[in-house]
Amino acid sequence: MTKKKFKWATPHKRDKILNESKKAIHNKKVATKFSKRLAKNATKAELILKEAMIESGILFDFQKPFANSKCTYIVDFYFTTLDGKGYAIECDGHQHFTQKGRKKDGKRTSHLSSYFNIGVIRFSNSTVVNHTSQVIRKLMEYDPLTLENSYIQS
């Protein structure tokens, strides 16, 4: 099997899109617009994980928006487990490992959990790029819906 060549967005372009989305009103329609732009400008780690999740059969949403009157978030990936629990998967770049980034991620994780009942699973970009198979094995431990197990048995 030949490796696919990925085209990913530069960090500068991606940051510009994210900064524009912060100005958005807490509105699902507006969040959906920005999520589509983020999907078109995915990072290298996001594209690699997306391809690996497709190959493993995990059913997921990419750049999924969640919005209410208090907050708006766009998660990198979202999947549901067999028991109905939802999880966001975040591919974290270098900015997430600063003191400010960790504080912001803590608030985001708390809001996703309390407002949307979503668990958050985080991987560094380097882990996704260099250890993709381990990331997929870890995700499979959560028992996600897959192409194989999503069919309803009669």
PDB file of C-alpha atoms in Angstrom, residues 80-145:
ATOM      1  CA  THR A  80     -19.744   7.839  20.309  1.00  0.00           C
ATOM      2  CA  THR A  81     -19.188   4.596  22.195  1.00  0.00           C
ATOM      3  CA  LEU A  82     -21.415   1.540  22.107  1.00  0.00           C
ATOM      4  CA  ASP A  83     -23.000   2.627  25.392  1.00  0.00           C
ATOM      5  CA  GLY A  84     -23.822   6.100  24.003  1.00  0.00           C
ATOM      6  CA  LYS A  85     -21.072   8.169  25.705  1.00  0.00           C
ATOM      7  CA  GLY A  86     -19.565  10.911  23.530  1.00  0.00           C
ATOM      8  CA  TYR A  87     -15.856  11.711  23.336  1.00  0.00           C
ATOM      9  CA  ALA A  88     -13.910  14.533  21.760  1.00  0.00           C
ATOM     10  CA  ILE A  89     -10.422  13.761  20.509  1.00  0.00           C
ATOM     11  CA  GLU A  90      -8.033  16.689  20.424  1.00  0.00           C
ATOM     12  CA  CYS A  91      -4.704  16.804  18.593  1.00  0.00           C
ATOM     13  CA  ASP A  92      -2.635  19.244  20.633  1.00  0.00           C
ATOM     14  CA  GLY A  93       0.127  21.368  19.145  1.00  0.00           C
ATOM     15  CA  HIS A  94       2.881  23.160  21.046  1.00  0.00           C
ATOM     16  CA  GLN A  95       0.604  25.997  22.241  1.00  0.00           C
ATOM     17  CA  HIS A  96      -1.336  23.516  24.401  1.00  0.00           C
ATOM     18  CA  PHE A  97       1.735  22.772  26.537  1.00  0.00           C
ATOM     19  CA  THR A  98       2.261  26.307  27.819  1.00  0.00           C
ATOM     20  CA  GLN A  99       0.828  27.396  31.166  1.00  0.00           C
ATOM     21  CA  LYS A 100      -1.797  29.519  29.385  1.00  0.00           C
ATOM     22  CA  GLY A 101      -2.623  26.680  26.981  1.00  0.00           C
ATOM     23  CA  ARG A 102      -3.118  24.142  29.771  1.00  0.00           C
ATOM     24  CA  LYS A 103      -5.372  26.518  31.688  1.00  0.00           C
ATOM     25  CA  LYS A 104      -7.454  27.161  28.569  1.00  0.00           C
ATOM     26  CA  ASP A 105      -7.653  23.408  27.812  1.00  0.00           C
ATOM     27  CA  GLY A 106      -8.783  22.733  31.384  1.00  0.00           C
ATOM     28  CA  LYS A 107     -11.625  25.238  31.026  1.00  0.00           C
ATOM     29  CA  ARG A 108     -12.563  23.824  27.620  1.00  0.00           C
ATOM     30  CA  THR A 109     -12.575  20.239  28.955  1.00  0.00           C
ATOM     31  CA  SER A 110     -14.692  21.304  31.920  1.00  0.00           C
ATOM     32  CA  HIS A 111     -17.226  23.082  29.677  1.00  0.00           C
ATOM     33  CA  LEU A 112     -17.446  20.171  27.222  1.00  0.00           C
ATOM     34  CA  SER A 113     -18.085  17.839  30.142  1.00  0.00           C
ATOM     35  CA  SER A 114     -20.588  19.974  32.042  1.00  0.00           C
ATOM     36  CA  TYR A 115     -22.518  21.604  29.179  1.00  0.00           C
ATOM     37  CA  PHE A 116     -22.410  18.817  26.579  1.00  0.00           C
ATOM     38  CA  ASN A 117     -21.623  15.654  28.612  1.00  0.00           C
ATOM     39  CA  ILE A 118     -18.551  14.923  26.462  1.00  0.00           C
ATOM     40  CA  GLY A 119     -15.301  13.332  27.620  1.00  0.00           C
ATOM     41  CA  VAL A 120     -12.062  14.661  26.135  1.00  0.00           C
ATOM     42  CA  ILE A 121      -9.120  12.543  24.972  1.00  0.00           C
ATOM     43  CA  ARG A 122      -5.935  14.455  24.170  1.00  0.00           C
ATOM     44  CA  PHE A 123      -2.901  13.440  22.148  1.00  0.00           C
ATOM     45  CA  SER A 124       0.078  15.579  21.231  1.00  0.00           C
ATOM     46  CA  ASN A 125       0.577  16.137  17.515  1.00  0.00           C
ATOM     47  CA  SER A 126       3.929  14.338  17.690  1.00  0.00           C
ATOM     48  CA  THR A 127       2.307  11.272  19.295  1.00  0.00           C
ATOM     49  CA  VAL A 128      -0.322  11.157  16.538  1.00  0.00           C
ATOM     50  CA  VAL A 129       2.275  11.538  13.778  1.00  0.00           C
ATOM     51  CA  ASN A 130       4.904   9.163  15.198  1.00  0.00           C
ATOM     52  CA  HIS A 131       2.768   6.570  17.015  1.00  0.00           C
ATOM     53  CA  THR A 132      -0.517   6.483  15.092  1.00  0.00           C
ATOM     54  CA  SER A 133      -1.165   2.776  15.653  1.00  0.00           C
ATOM     55  CA  GLN A 134      -0.828   3.223  19.437  1.00  0.00           C
ATOM     56  CA  VAL A 135      -3.290   6.129  19.312  1.00  0.00           C
ATOM     57  CA  ILE A 136      -5.805   3.974  17.430  1.00  0.00           C
ATOM     58  CA  ARG A 137      -5.341   1.103  19.928  1.00  0.00           C
ATOM     59  CA  LYS A 138      -6.000   3.554  22.769  1.00  0.00           C
ATOM     60  CA  LEU A 139      -9.161   4.843  21.083  1.00  0.00           C
ATOM     61  CA  MET A 140     -10.417   1.280  20.539  1.00  0.00           C
ATOM     62  CA  GLU A 141     -10.237   0.759  24.338  1.00  0.00           C
ATOM     63  CA  TYR A 142     -13.155   3.219  24.606  1.00  0.00           C
ATOM     64  CA  ASP A 143     -15.309   0.832  22.520  1.00  0.00           C
ATOM     65  CA  PRO A 144     -16.268   3.323  19.781  1.00  0.00           C
ATOM     66  CA  LEU A 145     -18.966   2.699  17.240  1.00  0.00           C
TER      67      LEU A 145
END
